[in-house]
XYZ file of C-alpha atoms in Angstrom:
745
model
C 0.232 -0.145 -0.289
C 2.421 2.139 1.126
C 4.848 1.428 -1.715
C 1.929 2.063 -4.516
C 1.240 5.312 -2.546
C 4.810 6.707 -3.149
C 4.525 5.440 -6.732
C 1.392 7.517 -7.590
C 2.644 10.681 -5.852
C 5.418 10.030 -8.444
C 3.411 10.291 -11.307
C 1.797 12.845 -10.312
C 4.304 15.423 -10.571
C 5.835 13.964 -13.913
C 1.868 14.324 -15.234
C 0.711 17.327 -13.409
C 2.829 20.094 -15.183
C 5.878 19.430 -13.007
C 8.887 21.465 -14.644
C 12.139 20.280 -14.304
C 13.666 23.029 -14.914
C 11.520 25.044 -12.427
C 13.326 28.059 -10.578
C 11.611 27.530 -7.398
C 11.038 23.918 -6.609
C 9.573 22.307 -3.027
C 12.768 20.925 -1.966
C 12.018 19.686 1.542
C 9.187 19.016 3.891
C 9.129 17.754 7.802
C 5.759 17.096 8.388
C 6.978 15.767 12.402
C 9.053 18.055 13.558
C 9.916 16.744 17.307
C 13.388 17.699 17.927
C 15.161 18.911 14.641
C 15.263 22.371 13.773
C 13.518 25.176 16.050
C 11.713 28.184 14.999
C 14.117 30.674 15.874
C 11.440 33.408 16.779
C 8.881 31.081 18.326
C 10.968 28.903 19.272
C 9.028 25.688 19.029
C 9.388 23.001 17.218
C 7.484 23.589 13.922
C 6.489 21.642 10.604
C 8.144 23.433 7.648
C 8.404 23.944 4.032
C 11.850 24.429 1.937
C 12.116 26.120 -1.101
C 15.025 26.152 -3.266
C 15.820 28.121 -6.229
C 17.833 26.087 -9.188
C 18.865 29.327 -11.072
C 21.560 31.622 -11.205
C 19.456 34.702 -9.761
C 17.634 35.936 -7.146
C 13.775 35.144 -7.318
C 11.045 37.451 -5.755
C 8.543 34.891 -4.523
C 6.529 38.087 -2.931
C 2.662 37.286 -3.233
C 2.992 34.135 -4.366
C 0.798 31.477 -2.791
C 1.229 28.691 -0.913
C -1.292 25.521 -0.163
C -2.202 22.538 1.107
C -5.694 22.193 -1.184
C -6.032 22.663 -5.047
C -9.118 24.033 -4.279
C -8.033 26.794 -2.730
C -4.705 28.130 -4.825
C -4.027 31.683 -2.626
C -4.832 29.962 0.905
C -1.807 31.201 2.089
C 0.131 34.610 0.567
C 3.378 34.928 0.642
C 5.066 38.367 1.749
C 5.619 40.724 -0.816
C 9.443 41.143 0.369
C 10.430 37.766 0.546
C 12.866 36.937 -2.310
C 15.418 33.894 -2.642
C 18.865 34.122 -3.778
C 20.077 31.982 -6.531
C 20.630 28.072 -4.747
C 19.656 29.538 -2.184
C 17.079 28.818 0.179
C 14.205 29.497 1.874
C 11.982 28.111 5.103
C 7.907 28.460 5.527
C 7.017 26.669 9.181
C 3.804 25.534 8.354
C 2.235 26.544 12.109
C -0.832 28.196 11.106
C 0.336 31.403 12.886
C -0.222 33.077 9.492
C 2.546 35.887 9.583
C 5.851 36.819 8.410
C 7.738 33.596 6.292
C 4.527 31.019 8.718
C 1.859 29.802 6.945
C -1.834 29.590 8.138
C -1.908 25.476 7.703
C 0.066 22.345 9.102
C 0.966 19.657 7.669
C -0.994 16.439 8.144
C 1.679 13.511 9.031
C -1.140 11.196 7.522
C 0.373 12.599 3.892
C -1.213 15.168 2.116
C 0.012 17.666 -0.785
C 1.464 21.002 -1.305
C 1.128 23.532 -4.112
C 2.968 26.788 -4.684
C 1.336 29.196 -7.147
C 3.084 32.425 -8.412
C 0.540 35.485 -8.421
C -0.990 34.780 -11.177
C -2.179 31.736 -9.533
C 0.141 29.689 -12.275
C 0.954 26.459 -10.872
C 5.317 26.563 -10.250
C 5.579 23.366 -8.254
C 3.695 20.647 -6.210
C 5.122 17.568 -4.354
C 2.458 15.111 -2.969
C 4.037 13.107 0.399
C 2.820 10.013 1.690
C 2.584 9.432 5.537
C 5.651 10.453 7.942
C 7.434 10.026 10.580
C 8.728 11.477 13.622
C 11.994 13.543 12.814
C 12.273 12.105 9.210
C 12.200 14.504 6.443
C 10.879 14.054 3.007
C 12.106 15.671 -0.514
C 13.816 15.766 -3.761
C 16.785 13.387 -4.366
C 19.974 15.424 -4.679
C 21.056 14.937 -8.501
C 17.152 13.282 -8.895
C 14.773 15.632 -8.336
C 12.387 14.131 -9.939
C 12.190 11.145 -7.517
C 10.858 12.056 -3.798
C 12.310 10.218 -0.799
C 12.929 9.972 3.072
C 16.233 11.558 4.299
C 18.715 9.522 6.796
C 19.522 13.549 8.134
C 17.408 16.570 8.053
C 18.865 19.639 6.521
C 17.037 22.787 5.957
C 18.316 25.376 4.378
C 21.321 23.017 2.888
C 21.496 20.986 0.520
C 19.685 17.956 0.670
C 21.542 14.652 1.940
C 23.103 12.078 -0.125
C 21.482 9.092 2.241
C 17.863 8.206 1.905
C 15.459 5.677 1.467
C 12.862 5.198 -1.115
C 10.467 3.674 1.555
C 9.772 4.658 5.215
C 11.457 2.189 6.219
C 13.095 2.271 9.936
C 16.056 0.087 11.831
C 14.495 -2.260 14.086
C 14.675 -1.111 17.330
C 16.655 -1.736 20.184
C 15.749 -4.531 22.639
C 16.992 -3.935 26.586
C 17.768 -7.421 28.568
C 15.457 -5.410 31.645
C 12.524 -4.356 31.524
C 11.747 -0.367 33.069
C 11.151 -0.358 36.606
C 12.648 -0.615 39.867
C 15.490 -2.666 41.042
C 17.029 -3.331 44.646
C 20.636 -4.280 43.091
C 22.611 -2.675 40.540
C 22.038 -3.902 36.788
C 24.144 -5.338 33.597
C 21.938 -3.682 30.492
C 22.463 -5.366 27.515
C 20.998 -3.860 24.237
C 20.646 -6.471 21.037
C 19.575 -5.717 17.870
C 18.054 -8.252 15.090
C 20.521 -7.249 12.621
C 24.370 -7.654 12.593
C 24.280 -5.384 10.078
C 22.825 -2.913 12.447
C 24.734 -0.148 15.191
C 23.421 0.704 18.481
C 24.147 4.471 19.579
C 22.818 5.236 22.982
C 22.811 8.032 25.688
C 22.581 8.230 29.779
C 21.713 11.840 30.154
C 18.432 12.329 28.681
C 19.528 13.375 24.904
C 18.417 11.721 21.927
C 21.107 9.110 20.516
C 22.831 9.902 16.884
C 25.506 8.199 15.793
C 28.134 11.047 17.719
C 26.860 9.608 20.531
C 28.579 6.482 22.556
C 28.222 3.050 20.497
C 27.067 0.071 22.325
C 30.114 -2.658 22.434
C 28.958 -4.172 26.023
C 27.018 -4.046 28.906
C 25.701 -1.163 30.677
C 26.570 -0.695 34.584
C 23.923 0.517 36.133
C 24.722 1.427 40.040
C 21.943 4.497 40.400
C 18.866 6.063 38.792
C 19.560 5.953 34.895
C 17.443 6.566 32.251
C 18.791 4.534 28.942
C 17.636 5.972 25.416
C 19.228 3.581 22.211
C 18.691 3.850 18.389
C 19.733 1.815 16.131
C 21.028 2.924 12.899
C 21.457 1.269 9.333
C 23.452 1.496 6.050
C 20.032 1.056 3.835
C 17.458 1.982 6.392
C 16.230 5.346 8.284
C 17.519 5.229 11.950
C 15.113 3.393 14.062
C 12.853 5.070 16.842
C 14.301 6.311 19.906
C 13.799 3.471 23.329
C 13.686 5.224 26.092
C 13.773 2.966 29.771
C 14.409 3.902 33.204
C 16.053 2.119 35.839
C 15.635 2.671 39.692
C 17.659 1.638 41.761
C 17.123 0.840 45.444
C 13.978 2.928 45.360
C 10.913 2.749 47.007
C 7.094 5.100 46.875
C 3.952 4.837 47.961
C 2.596 6.734 44.799
C 2.471 6.591 41.425
C 6.157 7.582 39.816
C 6.171 9.385 36.497
C 9.554 9.410 34.312
C 9.983 12.388 32.219
C 13.355 12.069 29.760
C 13.996 15.144 27.776
C 17.294 16.789 26.283
C 18.498 18.489 29.052
C 19.015 21.749 26.650
C 15.157 21.080 26.564
C 14.881 22.399 29.971
C 18.199 24.256 31.115
C 19.944 25.745 28.177
C 19.575 29.778 28.493
C 18.327 30.341 25.009
C 15.830 27.692 24.948
C 15.370 25.796 28.151
C 12.037 26.145 29.249
C 12.887 26.012 33.139
C 15.488 28.459 32.866
C 15.693 31.775 33.320
C 17.126 32.654 30.383
C 19.451 35.439 28.198
C 16.341 37.808 28.645
C 15.575 37.289 32.602
C 15.316 40.767 34.779
C 14.600 40.238 38.424
C 10.967 40.963 39.595
C 10.000 40.950 35.626
C 7.801 37.772 35.387
C 7.530 37.967 31.769
C 10.763 38.427 30.756
C 12.226 34.038 31.972
C 12.044 31.710 29.719
C 9.681 29.674 31.876
C 6.932 32.327 30.956
C 7.567 31.731 27.120
C 5.006 29.375 25.690
C 7.535 27.261 24.268
C 6.629 23.401 24.400
C 9.639 20.380 24.380
C 9.552 17.074 23.084
C 9.414 14.476 26.509
C 9.516 10.850 26.678
C 6.925 9.772 29.811
C 7.159 6.118 31.705
C 3.977 6.000 34.213
C 4.895 3.557 37.357
C 1.549 2.169 39.262
C 2.135 2.539 43.294
C 2.796 -0.723 42.977
C 5.899 -0.145 40.306
C 4.324 -1.415 37.651
C 4.307 0.153 34.431
C 1.625 1.356 33.123
C 2.415 3.211 29.705
C 5.033 5.093 28.060
C 4.263 7.864 25.456
C 6.347 10.179 23.384
C 5.020 13.945 24.032
C 5.127 17.466 24.458
C 5.663 19.597 27.514
C 5.433 23.041 28.914
C 5.576 25.023 31.401
C 2.197 25.460 33.371
C 0.437 28.219 35.598
C 1.262 31.798 36.366
C 2.853 33.203 39.597
C 3.465 29.570 40.485
C 5.898 29.356 37.204
C 8.224 31.503 40.034
C 9.028 28.607 42.236
C 12.061 26.540 42.344
C 9.552 23.658 41.638
C 7.313 24.342 38.550
C 4.390 22.424 36.892
C 4.036 21.026 33.996
C 1.220 20.632 30.866
C 1.742 17.557 28.627
C -0.137 17.478 25.453
C -0.248 13.893 23.521
C -0.404 14.703 19.645
C -0.069 12.644 16.746
C 2.920 14.302 15.713
C 5.199 12.199 18.875
C 3.124 9.122 17.740
C 0.145 9.576 20.502
C -3.458 11.244 20.465
C -4.383 9.949 23.144
C -2.161 8.503 27.176
C -3.509 4.699 26.613
C -4.114 4.551 30.338
C -6.403 5.666 33.452
C -4.164 7.995 34.962
C -7.401 8.704 37.733
C -8.452 5.263 38.549
C -12.001 4.064 37.364
C -13.484 7.685 37.443
C -10.673 8.580 34.397
C -12.359 9.717 31.191
C -11.859 6.806 28.595
C -9.842 9.006 26.351
C -7.192 11.606 28.126
C -5.075 13.783 25.536
C -3.290 16.253 27.888
C -3.134 16.438 31.745
C -1.379 18.548 34.242
C 1.880 17.606 36.361
C 1.083 20.401 38.925
C 3.524 21.954 41.943
C 0.512 22.408 44.105
C 0.215 26.675 42.680
C 0.315 28.938 45.206
C -0.022 26.288 47.724
C 3.855 25.200 46.697
C 5.727 24.427 49.344
C 2.673 24.016 52.314
C 0.395 20.990 52.314
C 0.529 20.588 48.945
C -2.762 18.768 48.798
C -5.645 21.736 49.076
C -6.844 22.089 45.382
C -6.913 18.172 45.186
C -8.950 18.063 48.411
C -11.824 20.582 46.884
C -12.533 18.906 44.111
C -11.958 15.582 45.684
C -14.886 16.861 48.224
C -17.481 17.988 45.290
C -16.280 15.299 42.061
C -18.870 12.672 42.191
C -20.962 14.272 44.774
C -22.907 17.018 43.270
C -22.891 18.436 39.372
C -20.228 20.306 38.640
C -17.337 20.555 36.729
C -13.864 19.477 38.485
C -10.522 18.117 37.716
C -9.481 14.328 38.764
C -6.681 14.448 41.590
C -3.646 12.151 41.654
C -0.817 12.508 43.187
C 2.776 11.594 42.282
C 5.904 11.592 42.174
C 8.454 12.597 39.234
C 11.418 11.968 38.446
C 13.378 14.214 35.270
C 16.391 12.351 33.341
C 16.796 9.711 36.831
C 16.858 13.070 39.014
C 14.245 13.247 41.656
C 11.681 15.989 41.150
C 9.500 15.659 44.058
C 5.486 15.415 44.547
C 3.810 16.438 41.560
C -0.176 16.331 41.362
C -1.578 14.553 37.931
C -4.793 17.154 37.342
C -6.863 17.394 33.938
C -6.015 20.270 31.861
C -8.816 22.470 31.627
C -9.616 23.026 27.243
C -11.552 21.880 25.026
C -10.001 18.312 25.337
C -11.204 18.222 29.066
C -15.158 19.225 28.167
C -15.029 16.356 25.070
C -13.241 13.945 27.010
C -15.531 14.011 30.337
C -18.944 14.453 28.020
C -17.763 12.212 25.081
C -18.368 14.379 22.185
C -15.932 14.976 19.494
C -18.079 16.951 17.237
C -19.053 19.608 18.856
C -17.207 23.380 19.095
C -17.366 25.161 22.707
C -16.453 28.878 23.709
C -14.948 28.563 26.529
C -14.602 31.571 28.945
C -12.204 32.760 31.338
C -11.256 36.045 33.925
C -8.433 37.616 33.418
C -7.525 39.914 36.526
C -4.488 41.448 35.047
C -6.086 42.278 31.547
C -9.125 42.989 33.807
C -11.764 41.292 31.630
C -13.474 38.481 30.752
C -11.542 36.548 27.348
C -12.123 33.457 25.503
C -9.285 30.533 25.131
C -11.223 28.870 22.767
C -14.317 29.938 20.608
C -15.611 33.808 20.803
C -17.321 35.853 23.471
C -20.008 36.619 21.307
C -22.884 34.331 22.913
C -21.809 35.352 26.173
C -21.984 39.075 25.519
C -25.417 38.420 24.235
C -26.026 37.214 27.174
C -25.097 39.569 29.447
C -26.465 42.598 27.053
C -30.018 40.861 27.371
C -29.415 40.822 31.791
C -28.309 44.752 31.010
C -31.811 45.378 29.650
C -34.243 42.865 31.816
C -34.520 43.158 35.528
C -34.249 39.086 36.374
C -36.149 39.794 39.334
C -38.975 39.565 36.615
C -39.733 35.543 36.354
C -40.193 35.591 32.664
C -36.550 37.278 32.321
C -35.210 34.595 34.726
C -36.710 31.947 33.079
C -35.189 33.019 29.599
C -31.794 33.101 31.381
C -32.666 29.745 32.581
C -32.252 28.264 28.949
C -28.788 29.864 28.261
C -27.167 29.042 32.062
C -27.194 25.249 33.601
C -28.616 26.972 36.837
C -28.639 23.978 39.154
C -24.484 23.212 38.320
C -24.333 27.463 38.864
C -25.294 26.753 42.215
C -23.007 24.094 42.373
C -20.506 26.217 41.542
C -21.022 29.132 43.964
C -21.494 26.976 47.405
C -18.364 25.667 46.772
C -16.047 28.352 46.140
C -18.454 30.193 48.902
C -17.593 27.117 51.192
C -13.507 27.273 50.796
C -13.173 31.155 51.146
C -11.672 31.040 47.350
C -10.157 34.938 47.712
C -8.474 34.111 43.913
C -11.844 34.009 42.594
C -13.429 35.334 40.595
C -11.409 37.963 39.227
C -8.854 35.059 38.325
C -9.662 31.718 38.147
C -13.306 31.604 37.189
C -13.147 29.474 33.304
C -16.998 28.474 32.031
C -18.064 26.986 28.781
C -20.944 26.459 26.280
C -21.492 24.173 23.637
C -22.131 26.505 20.590
C -25.721 26.459 19.501
C -29.052 26.758 20.363
C -29.319 23.810 22.386
C -26.129 24.450 25.042
C -25.820 25.789 28.398
C -23.523 27.691 30.451
C -21.556 25.969 32.351
C -18.976 26.576 35.580
C -15.442 25.192 35.624
C -13.836 24.236 39.250
C -10.250 24.858 39.104
C -6.991 26.839 40.743
C -9.096 27.024 44.269
C -5.972 26.363 46.491
C -6.027 29.822 48.201
C -8.550 28.321 50.629
C -9.109 26.840 53.578
C -8.074 30.574 55.159
C -10.851 32.240 57.544
C -8.949 36.083 58.105
C -5.819 38.035 55.794
C -3.800 40.797 58.013
C -6.313 43.229 58.080
C -9.775 41.815 59.217
C -12.291 39.360 59.182
C -12.715 38.042 55.941
C -16.632 37.641 54.606
C -16.529 35.502 51.484
C -20.259 36.653 50.583
C -19.610 40.151 50.427
C -15.776 39.187 48.638
C -17.980 37.567 46.209
C -20.380 40.050 45.768
C -18.835 43.297 46.024
C -18.911 45.949 43.595
C -16.575 49.187 44.263
C -15.533 47.919 47.866
C -12.817 49.644 49.804
C -11.954 46.206 51.425
C -12.542 43.917 48.457
C -11.079 44.149 45.104
C -13.984 42.019 43.286
C -14.152 43.653 40.015
C -17.704 44.812 39.064
C -17.252 42.736 35.224
C -16.022 39.487 37.486
C -19.414 38.915 39.563
C -22.093 40.630 37.049
C -23.653 37.062 36.636
C -23.426 35.934 39.987
C -25.327 39.662 41.183
C -27.828 39.506 38.558
C -28.962 36.345 39.281
C -29.012 36.991 43.017
C -31.743 39.370 42.493
C -33.771 36.922 41.326
C -35.779 35.324 44.677
C -35.814 31.560 43.087
C -32.349 31.564 42.648
C -31.643 33.443 45.902
C -33.621 30.683 47.677
C -31.730 27.767 45.667
C -28.696 29.046 46.648
C -29.254 29.978 50.233
C -31.190 26.559 51.125
C -28.870 24.532 49.120
C -26.185 26.095 50.843
C -28.020 25.135 54.283
C -28.202 21.434 52.774
C -24.240 20.794 51.778
C -23.054 22.177 55.305
C -24.986 19.039 56.549
C -23.966 16.611 53.195
C -21.245 17.267 51.033
C -19.024 19.610 53.200
C -20.126 18.091 56.571
C -17.326 18.912 59.360
C -16.694 14.951 59.734
C -16.797 14.067 56.016
C -14.700 17.163 54.941
C -12.324 15.952 58.017
C -12.104 12.487 56.956
C -11.434 13.283 53.308
C -8.292 16.091 54.304
C -6.971 13.466 56.065
C -6.803 10.524 53.735
C -5.441 12.984 51.278
C -3.074 13.921 54.221
C -1.899 10.176 54.573
C -1.627 9.382 51.007
C 1.453 12.042 50.759
C 2.641 11.352 53.892
C 5.143 9.421 53.297
C 6.824 11.439 50.111
C 6.674 14.522 52.410
C 10.085 14.541 53.697
C 12.265 13.648 50.928
C 10.232 16.525 48.569
C 11.098 19.296 51.148
C 14.493 17.676 51.114
C 14.306 18.916 47.593
C 12.754 22.187 47.515
C 12.695 23.086 51.378
C 9.672 25.341 52.487
C 7.721 28.321 51.498
C 7.200 31.494 54.129
C 3.159 32.437 53.009
C 2.692 35.705 53.956
C -1.309 34.888 53.802
C -2.825 33.770 56.909
C -3.389 31.700 58.123
C -0.009 30.002 57.443
C 2.455 31.581 58.597
C 4.939 29.209 58.623
C 7.293 27.031 56.075
C 6.347 23.300 55.561
C 10.240 22.950 55.561
C 9.759 20.179 58.165
C 7.393 17.389 59.375
C 6.287 19.111 62.017
C 5.757 22.801 60.411
C 4.327 20.023 57.281
C 1.966 19.254 60.327
C 0.771 22.442 61.728
C -0.130 23.611 58.525
C -2.733 20.315 57.761
C -4.033 21.411 61.642
C -4.894 24.929 60.308
C -6.891 23.851 57.399
C -8.762 21.215 60.220
C -9.295 24.389 62.434
C -10.981 25.980 58.903
C -12.775 23.216 58.304
C -14.906 23.304 61.667
C -15.618 26.316 62.132
C -16.732 27.216 58.610
C -20.209 25.581 59.035
C -21.243 27.704 62.186
C -19.391 31.142 60.077
C -21.339 30.454 56.610
C -24.847 30.363 58.381
C -23.846 33.294 60.785
C -22.521 35.460 57.117
C -25.448 34.421 55.441
C -27.859 35.661 58.160
C -26.794 39.004 58.274
C -25.800 39.075 54.286
C -29.087 38.211 53.382
C -31.217 39.591 56.209
C -32.009 35.905 56.986
C -34.544 35.589 60.630
C -33.398 32.408 61.882
C -32.340 28.315 61.593
C -34.699 25.323 62.532
C -33.529 22.119 62.785
C -34.946 19.505 59.632
C -34.991 16.147 60.253
C -35.671 13.255 57.870
C -35.793 9.692 57.992
C -37.281 6.632 56.037
C -39.444 3.927 57.118
C -37.373 1.628 55.168
C -33.575 1.794 53.702
C -34.376 -0.824 51.197
C -37.529 0.951 49.974
C -36.292 3.896 48.422
C -34.306 7.512 49.308
C -34.995 11.081 49.541
C -34.407 13.850 47.662
C -33.426 17.296 49.482
C -32.978 20.652 47.537
C -31.769 18.199 44.793
C -29.337 16.390 46.550
C -30.570 12.302 46.770
C -28.932 11.886 50.144
C -27.121 8.617 51.449
C -29.006 6.143 53.168
C -31.689 8.846 52.783
C -31.485 10.520 56.487
C -30.714 14.045 57.571
C -30.409 16.146 60.523
C -29.587 19.292 60.353
C -30.641 23.452 60.316
C -32.104 24.977 57.311
C -33.309 29.098 57.001
C -36.847 29.841 58.391
C -39.358 30.943 56.014
C -37.421 30.285 52.269
C -38.759 27.402 50.654
C -37.230 23.601 50.701
C -37.791 20.998 47.937
C -38.328 17.660 48.660
C -38.616 14.236 46.906
C -39.529 10.331 47.916
C -38.024 8.835 45.057
C -39.086 4.851 45.888
C -36.772 2.023 44.350
C -37.508 -0.491 41.885
C -40.640 -2.553 43.313
C -41.768 0.029 45.523
C -44.098 3.372 45.718
C -44.341 5.777 48.098
C -47.248 6.122 50.595
C -46.988 9.690 52.261
C -44.479 12.086 54.400
C -45.356 11.033 58.113
C -45.748 14.467 59.673
C -46.537 16.292 56.147
C -47.696 16.148 52.637
C -48.801 12.684 51.023
C -47.068 14.174 47.482
C -44.097 12.378 46.847
C -42.365 15.533 45.613
C -43.122 18.902 47.998
C -41.882 22.241 48.510
C -42.056 23.405 52.048
C -41.304 26.545 54.568
C -40.907 26.107 58.211
C -40.337 28.435 61.017
C -40.132 25.802 64.027
C -38.532 22.620 64.178
C -39.827 19.588 61.799
C -39.315 15.433 61.586
C -40.715 14.337 58.432
C -40.371 10.132 57.751
C -41.167 8.880 53.857
C -43.180 6.062 54.083
C -42.784 3.769 51.241
C -44.150 0.086 50.685
C -43.566 -2.896 48.517
C -45.627 -2.687 45.175
C -47.414 -6.110 45.757
C -48.420 -4.822 49.443
C -50.377 -1.974 48.298
C-alpha cells in the first residue's frame, strides 16, 4: 500500500505540469518536527516547507502562494518582500500563525499535497507526500529532482542529504535485557538488535542518541537511577525510533511514579530551556523568564503505578504551566499528546476508574500558590465535590516525578482545562465550544477557545432586563445551567476562595441554541483561610462586592452572580442548598475524613520532597510558617482542620447577616425502610436517606421521595402526601418518608 502511494505520488508530479527546469521547487518538507530544528523566533518545533532556487539569479517570490488545498490556490500568500538568492533556500513554518514566513496551515503527518503558485495563480511546483514519521524529512533526492525520498538526515536551509530511503523503512528498535522499573541492586543492561548489520548508539543524559553518541559495545552498568535512550542505525534503512527505559535502584514509593526524559538543553539551556531564567531574564519581571514563554519541548513519559508496575510509556510535548507559580523552583508541567509525537491519547486511566475513556492532556502540578505548604488543598476541594454534586471539576492523583533520572518531587496529576477536557468528560468530539475565563491582570473576560459572542449576548440581555421578573429569569435559565452554577457558587463560598472571581473562573458552552453555560472549578488552592492580615474575611461580601474598599472583586467578574441573586427563586435555591450541603457534601466529619485520607496518601513522601525543595513562607494568614519540616507540614494541616471545624457556623452567620435571614430551624428526615427508596433534599439525594441539620426559616425547601424498583411512595409522615413537595418552616420539623412494596399496596 505504502509503495503504491509513493509510485502514484511520483506519477502525479510528472503528469501535473511538473517542470524539471522550474526555478523554484518545493525541495524538502518536515511534517513531524519534534526535535530537529527550532523556529528561531517562536522557539518551538514546528513543521516546515523548504523552497529551493534552482537558478543562477535571485528570484522574488513575494505575493506567490503556498497551499495544501488545490481548490484553494490562494490559501496563504507569501509576504511581498520575500525572495530567494541564487542556489539558495527559504524555509516556511507550517504552524498556522499566518505571519511573516509562517503559513496559515499545518502539514498532515498522514500525507497530503503541497502546491506553490505564482502571483498569477499559475502552478509552479507541487509535492504529494505519503505518511511521515518523527524527525524524518521528505523531499527531492539530490541529483534526481523527480525522485521523492525519505532522508536519514534532515537538512533545513542546506543541500539535501545523499543518504536516503525510497520507503519509510526504519531500522529495528533496539531491545533491552531488563524491563524498565525498580530494582534493589545494580544492573548490567545489555542491548540487542535483530541484525548484525545494525549498530546501536545510546545516551545516559536524556538527550536523543545519534551517530555521535556512545556506540554500544558492551553491557551498561547501572548502579543508580538511570535513563537509557538507544537507537539503531543501518546503512540501507532509516534510523530506528528511540527506545527509552528508566531504571530505579533501591527506590520505594507509595505513590505512582512518572519518569520524564528529555534532552537537558530543552529544560536548562539559557536560550531555549523552558525551566531556565534565560538570557532576557530580569529580576522582578515575571514574563522576562524563559519559563513564562509558551514553548513546547519533546518529552518521553513512563508511568509506574503505586505498585511500581509500568502502566504506559509515550512520547509527548511538555510546557511550563501556571501563572505566578511559575516563579517557584519546582514548576508545574502541562503534558500534550499529539500525533506528531506518535500518540494522540494517553493509553491509561490516570485517575483510576473515574478517568475519562481518553485523555489527551494533563497537568503535573506543583501545588500552585500553595506550593511548599500542604501540597493537597486544591486536590481536597475537587475530591470533595466530584461524584457528589453536578459540577465540572478536575480529577486528582498525586505522584512522584523523576526528570532524567533525578528525583523531582511531588506533582499532582490533574486534568487540564481546555476543549479536550470537555470532549473527554462528555464524550463529545464533534461539538465546538466557547471557553471563557476571567483575566484579573487584563481586567476582563477573555475567550481561551471560541469567542465571546454568545456570552456578550447574554450580558446585554441581562443589562436590559430585570432578573427579578420571572419571565426574564426563565429566559436566562435556558442559557445557563442554573443547577450546576449554584453548586459552583456554594463550593467557592465554602472554601473561601479569595483568588476568585477576578481570577481562576472558567465557564463554557457548546455552541448552538441547545448549549448552556457551565462553570469549571479549578485553581482553588488559595482557600481554607478564615482571615487575612487586616480584617475578618467575609466570602459573601467578597463574592458580591462592587466598588468595595476592602474587597478587590471587579464588577465585570461578578456581574452574573449579582444579577442572578436579584431573583428570589435563584437566591432561595442558593441559600437553602448551602444549608443542606453544610450537612452533606461539606459536612465537617466528611471533610475531615477526606482531608486525613489525602494527608495519609502523601505523608510518606513529604520528607524527601521537602529535602529537595525546602519550604516556602506564606504571607497570607493563617499560613505563617514554612513546610520545610514534617512538624511544620503537620502544623499547616492543623490550620486547615481549624478552618473546617469553624466553617459551617461562620457561613450560617454570614448568610443570615448578608441576606437578612431570620433564623434557622432543625429539619429531620428519615425513611421507614432503607431498602425502599431515597430522599432528595434541594436536589441532593441523601445517602442512606437521612438528614438532621439546620435550614433557614421562611425559605422554601424542596423534597422528593424516590422509591426503589418494586416499591411505591405512600406519604410523608408528619407532612404532605405528595412525593414531591415544597415546604417553608419556622420551627423544628421531622418527616418520615413511608414506602411499601408494590404488591403490598
